[in-house]
XYZ file of C-alpha atoms in Angstrom:
514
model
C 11.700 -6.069 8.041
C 8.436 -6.811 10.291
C 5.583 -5.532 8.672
C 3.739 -2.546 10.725
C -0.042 -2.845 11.195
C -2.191 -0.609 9.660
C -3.931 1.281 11.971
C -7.223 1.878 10.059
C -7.524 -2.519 9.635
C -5.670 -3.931 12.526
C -7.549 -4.308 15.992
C -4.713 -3.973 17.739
C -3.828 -0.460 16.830
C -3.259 1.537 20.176
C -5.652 4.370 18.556
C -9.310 3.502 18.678
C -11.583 4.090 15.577
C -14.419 6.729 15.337
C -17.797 6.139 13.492
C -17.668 6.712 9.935
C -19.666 9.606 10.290
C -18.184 11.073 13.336
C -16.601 14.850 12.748
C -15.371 17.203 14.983
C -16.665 20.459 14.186
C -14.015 22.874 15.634
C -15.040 25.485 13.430
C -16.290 27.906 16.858
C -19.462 29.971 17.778
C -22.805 28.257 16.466
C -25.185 31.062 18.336
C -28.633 32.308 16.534
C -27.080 36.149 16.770
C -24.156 34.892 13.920
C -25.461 33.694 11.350
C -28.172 31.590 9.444
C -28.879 28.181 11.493
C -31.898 26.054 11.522
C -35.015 27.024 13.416
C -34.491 27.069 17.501
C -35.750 23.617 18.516
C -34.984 21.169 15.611
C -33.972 18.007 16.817
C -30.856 16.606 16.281
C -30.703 14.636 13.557
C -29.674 10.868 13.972
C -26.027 9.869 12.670
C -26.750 7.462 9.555
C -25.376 3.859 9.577
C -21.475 4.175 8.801
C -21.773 1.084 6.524
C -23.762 3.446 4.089
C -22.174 5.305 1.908
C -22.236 8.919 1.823
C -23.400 11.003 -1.414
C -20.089 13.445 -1.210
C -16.859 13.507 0.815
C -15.171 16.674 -0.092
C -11.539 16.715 1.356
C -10.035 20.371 2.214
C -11.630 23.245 3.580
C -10.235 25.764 1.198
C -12.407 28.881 -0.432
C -13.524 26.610 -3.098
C -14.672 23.378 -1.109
C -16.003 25.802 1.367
C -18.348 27.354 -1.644
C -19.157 23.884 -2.244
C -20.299 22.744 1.260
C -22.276 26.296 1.512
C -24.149 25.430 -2.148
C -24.901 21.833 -1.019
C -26.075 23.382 2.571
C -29.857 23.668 1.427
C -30.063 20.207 -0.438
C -31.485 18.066 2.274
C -31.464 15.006 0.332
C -27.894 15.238 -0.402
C -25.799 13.591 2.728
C -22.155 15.286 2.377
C -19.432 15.875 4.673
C -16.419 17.906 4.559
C -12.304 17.461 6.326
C -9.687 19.538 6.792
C -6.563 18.582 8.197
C -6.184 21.715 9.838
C -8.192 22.483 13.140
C -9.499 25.512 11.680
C -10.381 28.330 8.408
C -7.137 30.234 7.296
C -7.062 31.142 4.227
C -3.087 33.434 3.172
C -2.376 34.262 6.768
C 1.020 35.719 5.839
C -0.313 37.627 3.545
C -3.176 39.529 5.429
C -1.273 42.625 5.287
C -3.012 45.599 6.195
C -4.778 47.482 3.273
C -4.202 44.650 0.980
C -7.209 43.838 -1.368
C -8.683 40.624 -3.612
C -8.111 40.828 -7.025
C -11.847 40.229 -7.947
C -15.215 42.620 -6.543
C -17.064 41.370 -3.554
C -19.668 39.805 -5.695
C -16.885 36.677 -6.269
C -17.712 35.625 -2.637
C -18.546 31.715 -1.805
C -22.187 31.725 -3.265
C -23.201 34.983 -5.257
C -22.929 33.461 -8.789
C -24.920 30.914 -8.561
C -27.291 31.992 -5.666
C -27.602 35.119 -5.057
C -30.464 34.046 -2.397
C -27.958 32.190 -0.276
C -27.834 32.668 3.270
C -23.805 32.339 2.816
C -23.408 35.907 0.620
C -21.057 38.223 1.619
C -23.769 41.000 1.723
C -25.621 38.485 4.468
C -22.149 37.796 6.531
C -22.148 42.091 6.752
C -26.022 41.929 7.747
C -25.316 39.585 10.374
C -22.087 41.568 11.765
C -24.677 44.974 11.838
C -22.012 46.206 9.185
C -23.789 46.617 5.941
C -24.468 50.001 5.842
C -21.119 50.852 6.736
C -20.050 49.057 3.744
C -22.392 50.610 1.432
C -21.316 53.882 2.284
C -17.746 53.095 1.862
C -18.312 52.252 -1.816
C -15.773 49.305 -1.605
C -15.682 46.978 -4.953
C -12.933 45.007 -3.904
C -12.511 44.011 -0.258
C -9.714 43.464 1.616
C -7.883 40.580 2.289
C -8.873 40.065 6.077
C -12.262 40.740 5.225
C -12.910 38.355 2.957
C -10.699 36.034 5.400
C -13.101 37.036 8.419
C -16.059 36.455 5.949
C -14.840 32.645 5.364
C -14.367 31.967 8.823
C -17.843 33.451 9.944
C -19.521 30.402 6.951
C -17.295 28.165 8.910
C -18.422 28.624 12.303
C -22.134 28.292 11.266
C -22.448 26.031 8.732
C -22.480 22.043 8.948
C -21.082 19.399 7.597
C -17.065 20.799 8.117
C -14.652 18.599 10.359
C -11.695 20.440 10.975
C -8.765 18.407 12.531
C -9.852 15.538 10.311
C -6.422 14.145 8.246
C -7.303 12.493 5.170
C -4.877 9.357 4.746
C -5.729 7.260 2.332
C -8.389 6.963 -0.417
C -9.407 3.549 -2.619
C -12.429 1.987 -4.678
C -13.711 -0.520 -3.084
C -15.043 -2.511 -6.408
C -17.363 -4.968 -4.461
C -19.147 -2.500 -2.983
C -18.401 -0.038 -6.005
C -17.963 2.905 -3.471
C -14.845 4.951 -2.169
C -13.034 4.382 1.177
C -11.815 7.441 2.840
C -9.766 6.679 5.676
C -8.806 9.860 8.282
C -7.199 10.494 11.604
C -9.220 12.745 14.004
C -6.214 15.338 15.267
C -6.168 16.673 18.391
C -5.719 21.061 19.377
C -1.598 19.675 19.191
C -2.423 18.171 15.856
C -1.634 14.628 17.321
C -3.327 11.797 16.447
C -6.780 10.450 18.798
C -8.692 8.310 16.875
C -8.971 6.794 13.270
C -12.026 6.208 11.395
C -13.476 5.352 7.670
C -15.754 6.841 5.503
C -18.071 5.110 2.454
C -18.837 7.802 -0.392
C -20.035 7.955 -3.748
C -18.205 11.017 -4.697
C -14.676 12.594 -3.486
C -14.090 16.137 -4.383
C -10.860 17.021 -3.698
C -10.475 20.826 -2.607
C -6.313 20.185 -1.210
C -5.507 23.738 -2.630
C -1.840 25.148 -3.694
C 1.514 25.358 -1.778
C 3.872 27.406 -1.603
C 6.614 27.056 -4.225
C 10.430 27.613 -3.944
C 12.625 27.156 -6.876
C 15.098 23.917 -6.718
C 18.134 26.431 -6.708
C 17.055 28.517 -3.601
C 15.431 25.586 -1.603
C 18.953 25.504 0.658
C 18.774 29.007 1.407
C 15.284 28.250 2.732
C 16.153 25.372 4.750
C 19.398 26.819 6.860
C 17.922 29.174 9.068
C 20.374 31.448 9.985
C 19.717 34.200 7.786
C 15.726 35.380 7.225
C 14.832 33.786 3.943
C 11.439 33.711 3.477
C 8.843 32.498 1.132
C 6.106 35.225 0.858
C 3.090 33.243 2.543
C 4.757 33.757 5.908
C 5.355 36.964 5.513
C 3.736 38.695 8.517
C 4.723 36.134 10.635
C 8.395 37.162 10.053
C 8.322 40.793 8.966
C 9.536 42.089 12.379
C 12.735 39.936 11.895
C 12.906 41.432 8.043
C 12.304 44.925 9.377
C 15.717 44.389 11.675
C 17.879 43.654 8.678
C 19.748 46.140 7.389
C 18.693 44.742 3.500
C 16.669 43.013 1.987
C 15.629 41.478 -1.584
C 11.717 40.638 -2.891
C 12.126 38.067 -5.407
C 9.054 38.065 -7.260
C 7.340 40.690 -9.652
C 3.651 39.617 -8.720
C 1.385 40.396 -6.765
C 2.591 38.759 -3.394
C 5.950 40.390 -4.153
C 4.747 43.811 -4.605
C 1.937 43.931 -1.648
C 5.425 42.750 0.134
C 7.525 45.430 -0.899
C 5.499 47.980 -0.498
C 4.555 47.216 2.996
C 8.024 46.969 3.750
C 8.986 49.840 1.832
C 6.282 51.936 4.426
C 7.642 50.922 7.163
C 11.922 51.036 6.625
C 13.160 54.855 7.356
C 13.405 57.572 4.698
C 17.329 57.208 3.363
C 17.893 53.803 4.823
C 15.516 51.553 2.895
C 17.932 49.102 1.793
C 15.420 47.314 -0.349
C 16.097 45.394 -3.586
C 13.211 43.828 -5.796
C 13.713 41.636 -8.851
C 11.454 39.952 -10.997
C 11.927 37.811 -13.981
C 9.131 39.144 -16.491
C 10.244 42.226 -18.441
C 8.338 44.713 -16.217
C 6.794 45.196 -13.267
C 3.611 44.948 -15.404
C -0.269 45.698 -14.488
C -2.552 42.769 -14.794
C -5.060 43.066 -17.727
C -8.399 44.041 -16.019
C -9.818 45.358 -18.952
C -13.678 44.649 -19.673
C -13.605 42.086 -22.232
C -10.058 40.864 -21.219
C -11.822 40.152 -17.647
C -13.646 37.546 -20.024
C -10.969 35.145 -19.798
C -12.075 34.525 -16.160
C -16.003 33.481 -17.535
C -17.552 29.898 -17.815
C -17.688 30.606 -21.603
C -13.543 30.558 -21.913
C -13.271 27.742 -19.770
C -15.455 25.674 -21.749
C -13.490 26.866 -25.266
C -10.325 26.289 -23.350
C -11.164 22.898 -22.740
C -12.413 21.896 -25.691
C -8.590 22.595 -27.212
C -5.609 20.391 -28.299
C -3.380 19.314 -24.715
C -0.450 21.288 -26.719
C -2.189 24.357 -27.277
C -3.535 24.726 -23.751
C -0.134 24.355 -22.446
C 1.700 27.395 -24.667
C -1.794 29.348 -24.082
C -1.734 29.248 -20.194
C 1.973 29.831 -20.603
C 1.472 33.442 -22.198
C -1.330 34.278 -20.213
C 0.815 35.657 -17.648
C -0.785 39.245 -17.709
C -4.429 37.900 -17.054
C -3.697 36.710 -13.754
C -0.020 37.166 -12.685
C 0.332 40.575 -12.871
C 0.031 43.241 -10.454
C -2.983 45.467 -9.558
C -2.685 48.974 -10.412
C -3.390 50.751 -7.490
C -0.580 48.780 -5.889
C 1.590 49.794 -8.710
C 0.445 53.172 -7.970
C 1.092 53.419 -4.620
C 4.536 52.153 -4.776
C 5.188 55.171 -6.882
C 3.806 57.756 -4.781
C 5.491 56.505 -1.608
C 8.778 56.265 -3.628
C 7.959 59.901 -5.136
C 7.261 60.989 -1.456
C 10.691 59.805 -0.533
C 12.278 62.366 -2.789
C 10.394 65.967 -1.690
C 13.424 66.833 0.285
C 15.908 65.664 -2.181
C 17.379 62.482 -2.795
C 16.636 59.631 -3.796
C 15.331 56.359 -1.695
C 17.772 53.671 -1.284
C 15.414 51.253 -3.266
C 16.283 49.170 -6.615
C 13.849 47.991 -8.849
C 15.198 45.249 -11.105
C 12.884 43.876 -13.858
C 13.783 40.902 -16.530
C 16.234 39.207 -14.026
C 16.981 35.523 -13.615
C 17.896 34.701 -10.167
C 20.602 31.824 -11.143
C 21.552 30.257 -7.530
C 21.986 31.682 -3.743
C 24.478 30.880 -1.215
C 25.252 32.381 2.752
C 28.311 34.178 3.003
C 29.240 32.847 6.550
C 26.130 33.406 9.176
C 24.789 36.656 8.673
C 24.239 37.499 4.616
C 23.202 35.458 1.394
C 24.812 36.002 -2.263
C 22.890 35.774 -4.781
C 23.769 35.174 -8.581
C 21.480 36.757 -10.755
C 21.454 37.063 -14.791
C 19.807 39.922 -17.023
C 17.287 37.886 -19.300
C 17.837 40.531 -22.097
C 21.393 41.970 -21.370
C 23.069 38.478 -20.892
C 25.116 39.938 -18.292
C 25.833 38.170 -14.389
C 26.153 39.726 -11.558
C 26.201 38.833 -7.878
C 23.997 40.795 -4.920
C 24.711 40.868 -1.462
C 21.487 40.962 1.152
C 20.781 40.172 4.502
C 17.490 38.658 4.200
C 15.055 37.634 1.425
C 11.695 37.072 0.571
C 10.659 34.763 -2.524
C 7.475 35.921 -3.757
C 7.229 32.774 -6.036
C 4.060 31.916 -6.108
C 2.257 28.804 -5.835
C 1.973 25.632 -7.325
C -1.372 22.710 -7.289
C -0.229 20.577 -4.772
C 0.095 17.168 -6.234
C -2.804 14.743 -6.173
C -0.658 11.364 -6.720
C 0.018 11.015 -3.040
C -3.731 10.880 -1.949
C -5.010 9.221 -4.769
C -2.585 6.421 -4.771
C -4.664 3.771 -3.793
C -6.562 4.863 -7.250
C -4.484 5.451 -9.604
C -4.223 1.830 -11.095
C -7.639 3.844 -12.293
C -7.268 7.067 -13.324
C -6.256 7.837 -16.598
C -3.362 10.656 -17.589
C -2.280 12.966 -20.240
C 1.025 12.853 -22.159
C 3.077 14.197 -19.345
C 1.376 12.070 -16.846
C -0.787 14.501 -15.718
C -4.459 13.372 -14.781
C -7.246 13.909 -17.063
C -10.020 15.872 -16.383
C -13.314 16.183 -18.068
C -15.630 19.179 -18.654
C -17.508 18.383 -15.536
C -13.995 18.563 -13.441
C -14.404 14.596 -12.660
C -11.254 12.636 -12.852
C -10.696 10.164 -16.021
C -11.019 7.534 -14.568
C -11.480 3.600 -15.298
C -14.933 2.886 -16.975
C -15.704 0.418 -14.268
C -15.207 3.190 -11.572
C -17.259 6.160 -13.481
C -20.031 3.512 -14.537
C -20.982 2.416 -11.271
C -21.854 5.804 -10.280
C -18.663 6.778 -8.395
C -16.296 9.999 -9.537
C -13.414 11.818 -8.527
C -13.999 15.736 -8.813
C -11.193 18.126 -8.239
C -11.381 22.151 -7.506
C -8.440 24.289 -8.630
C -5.934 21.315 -9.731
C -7.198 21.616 -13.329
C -5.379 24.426 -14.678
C -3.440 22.292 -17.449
C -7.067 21.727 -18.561
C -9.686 23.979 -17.665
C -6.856 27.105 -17.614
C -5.957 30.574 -15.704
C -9.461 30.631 -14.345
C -8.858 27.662 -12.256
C -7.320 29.402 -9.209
C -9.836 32.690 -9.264
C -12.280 33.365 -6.933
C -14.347 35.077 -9.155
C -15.643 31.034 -10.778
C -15.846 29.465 -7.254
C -19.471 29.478 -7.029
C -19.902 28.854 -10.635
C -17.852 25.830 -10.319
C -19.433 24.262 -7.466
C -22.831 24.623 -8.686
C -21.925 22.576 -11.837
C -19.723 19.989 -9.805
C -23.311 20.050 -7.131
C -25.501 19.548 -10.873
C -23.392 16.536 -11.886
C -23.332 14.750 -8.439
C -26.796 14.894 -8.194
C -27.817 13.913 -11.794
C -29.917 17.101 -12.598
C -29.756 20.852 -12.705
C -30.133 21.741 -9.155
C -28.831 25.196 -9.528
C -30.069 26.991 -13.230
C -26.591 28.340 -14.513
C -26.055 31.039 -17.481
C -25.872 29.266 -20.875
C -23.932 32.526 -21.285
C -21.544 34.492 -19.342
C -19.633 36.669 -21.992
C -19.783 38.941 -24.454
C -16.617 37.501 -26.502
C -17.441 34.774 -28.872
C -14.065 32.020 -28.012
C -13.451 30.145 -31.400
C -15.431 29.307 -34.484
C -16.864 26.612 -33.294
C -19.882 27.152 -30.080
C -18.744 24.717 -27.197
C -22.895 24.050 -25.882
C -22.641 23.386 -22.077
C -23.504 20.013 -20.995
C -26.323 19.341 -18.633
C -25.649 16.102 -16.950
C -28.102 13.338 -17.491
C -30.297 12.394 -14.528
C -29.376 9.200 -12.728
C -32.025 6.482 -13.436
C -32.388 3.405 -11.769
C -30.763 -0.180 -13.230
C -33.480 -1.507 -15.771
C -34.344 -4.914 -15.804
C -34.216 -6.622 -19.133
C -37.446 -7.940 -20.020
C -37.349 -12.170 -21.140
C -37.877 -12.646 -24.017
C -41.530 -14.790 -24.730
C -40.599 -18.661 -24.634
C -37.829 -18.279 -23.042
């Protein structure tokens, strides 16, 4: 087999290479009127040398790197640059459904817990849209989904530093230089390729989010397209399609699953719902939002969580469930009333609710319907349903990091099942020659095996990225809380760690005579 070139080291690659430094902000309006910008009038600042490394790379523009970028915003002495694959913000698009809230109050926004001065709050996005006294008098805790989407796109479009259309391909340690190579492809408004280019950094932090996950036995169902079966993240983008069939299942007794059935549940005439939803835990259960169970989601549980045993954190995020994959009351609620609605006039809707059911294995019964073979957990019984479309509300699973970090992973050092370690200042394990000349690997929500359920939330974002921001830059640029809850995890105090400053290679002195 003839070898093919590699288009980021041959120079005879048909695409041409971009500076280092080069990024296509796509991210849309920069005008004064939107939001905070520097003064009218500030000259543009030169583009540094691409043979110099950069202090930070982050790579995806998710919530959490996007936190990140708007913490690092006011540290002018930190150079840091930020890509995303896709050409711009979009964060659950399928899921946007009308009236649909976040799980966690406003306050969990990009910046708030760490700096509530920033320029990048919530409460500033809402002064800058002429919309905060609206908002005040509509006593709103917990925003909806769209808003806070419309909030992350608003940072996006006026803050620097973020190259959308920018593909990551390829990351290694360069060990004569000791910095990291970060190799992309600028994408085009098509997302084909245009140009190639390299970046030098000292730091990676990898923000590549969650995707979608379908379990092995319904993965053909997904991938014959015949019948409408759906996972839950592109939801709205098929729901007209759904709304045609004459039934459908919600597999899925979470949060995704319920928002789904009850906004399909709305909308599907009185008599003729024809809606099925199962879900494997034992109820359709509330999520624990209970005062001092909310603790769970502090910095003081993460660090006792991480201080355990590998074993123990795996059973304990196991039966955690409740904290953070259950549903929200007032959606509970509401399903209730517009089921109890449904029966005024007598009757009862054409809806089943199915609890503590295993969904075995699906298959289509010629075009037009799927079977699917489902098992009580606690009865023991089988039993086969009939539908015409389906939507797997299934969650989401860390998408994995091997395929990215390949070029480093004669480095990084793993757990018992091969996962990669990660320390209590979310920096890859890594190689003592990679770590000691300065250069780490830190990762946002792919830590959940050791940092636990508060990975994924919102409501540590800020918290997070401050500490990851204190550790790249050697000191405590951003004071955090040396305590966050009122629970007391363990026997035994886990102190947070303040990372040392970075000082300068000593010379050792000769000795006299010598």
């Amino acid at each position: 087999m003839t070898p093919q070139p590699n288009p980021h080291t041959d120079p005879h690659a048909v695409l041409r290479h971009t500076d280092a430094h080069a990024g296509l902000h796509t991210g849309g309006s920069t005008s004064s009127q939107a939001g905070p910008h520097p003064a009218p009038g500030t000259p543009p600042q030169p583009d540094p040398d691409p043979d110099t490394a950069r202090d930070l790379v982050g790579i995806g523009i998710g919530p959490f790197n996007l936190s990140l970028a708007a913490l690092a915003h006011p540290l002018a002495e930190l150079d840091a640059v930020f890509y995303e694959q896709r050409t711009a913000f979009a964060w659950h698009p399928g899921l946007l459904i009308d009236g649909a809230r976040i799980q966690v109050p406003f306050l969990a926004d990009l910046v708030t817990l760490a700096d509530p001065a920033s320029p990048w709050s919530f409460l500033n996005y809402l002064k800058a849209r002429d919309r905060l006294f609206p908002f005040y008098f509509a006593e709103r805790f917990h925003i909806q989904r769209a808003e806070y989407d419309a909030y992350c796109r608003w940072v996006c479009e006026n803050l620097p530093g973020l190259s959308f259309g920018h593909q990551v391909d390829a990351v290694r340690f360069n060990p004569e230089r000791d910095v990291f190579e970060v190799d992309f492809t600028q994408l085009g408004p098509d997302g084909e390729a245009e140009a190639l280019g390299r970046t030098y950094t000292r730091n990676i932090v990898l923000g590549i989010g969650t995707e979608p996950y379908v379990p092995d036995p319904l993965r053909p169902l997904v991938e014959a397209p015949a019948v409408p079966v759906i996972h839950a993240a592109d939801y709205l983008d098929h729901r007209d399609s759904l709304l045609a069939a004459e039934h459908v299942t919600v597999i899925g007794s979470g949060q995704s699953g319920a928002e789904v059935f009850l906004d399909l549940l709305r909308r599907r005439p009185a008599g003729r719902e024809g809606l099925h939803w199962l879900g494997r835990t034992e109820a359709f259960a509330p999520m624990e939002y209970s005062k001092l169970g909310l603790e769970h989601f502090t910095p003081d549980y993460t660090r006792y969580f991480h201080a355990l045993a590998e074993p123990v954190r795996d059973k304990l995020v196991a039966s955690q469930w409740q904290l953070h994959k259950g549903i929200d009351a007032d959606t509970l609620a509401a399903i209730h009333d517009e089921l109890y609605r449904r029966t005024l006039h007598g009757g009862w809707p054409e809806v089943v609710l199915t609890p503590g059911v295993r969904v075995r294995t699906g298959g289509r019964i010629a075009t037009t319907k799927v079977e699917l073979h489902l098992e009580h957990v606690h009865q023991n019984t089988r039993s086969r349903l009939t539908t015409d479309a389906v939507v797997l509300a299934t969650g989401y699973r860390e998408r994995p990091l091997d395929c990215l970090l390949a070029g480093l992973d004669p480095y990084l050092r793993r757990d018992s099942q091969e996962r990669p370690r990660i320390d209590d200042q979310y920096r890859l394990v890594m190689d003592p020659h990679v770590t000691g000349s300065g250069c780490n690997v830190y990762v946002q929500n792919a830590g959940g095996h050791t940092h636990g359920i508060g990975t994924p939330d919102l409501g540590l974002a800020a918290w997070r990225s401050a500490d990851i921001l204190n550790s790249v830059t050697g000191k405590e640029t951003y004071t955090l809380p040396t305590r966050t809850a009122f629970t007391t995890f363990g026997l035994q105090q886990q102190e947070p760690q303040i990372p040392r400053a970075r000082q300068p290679k000593a010379l050792t002195p000769l000795l006299d005579g010598i």
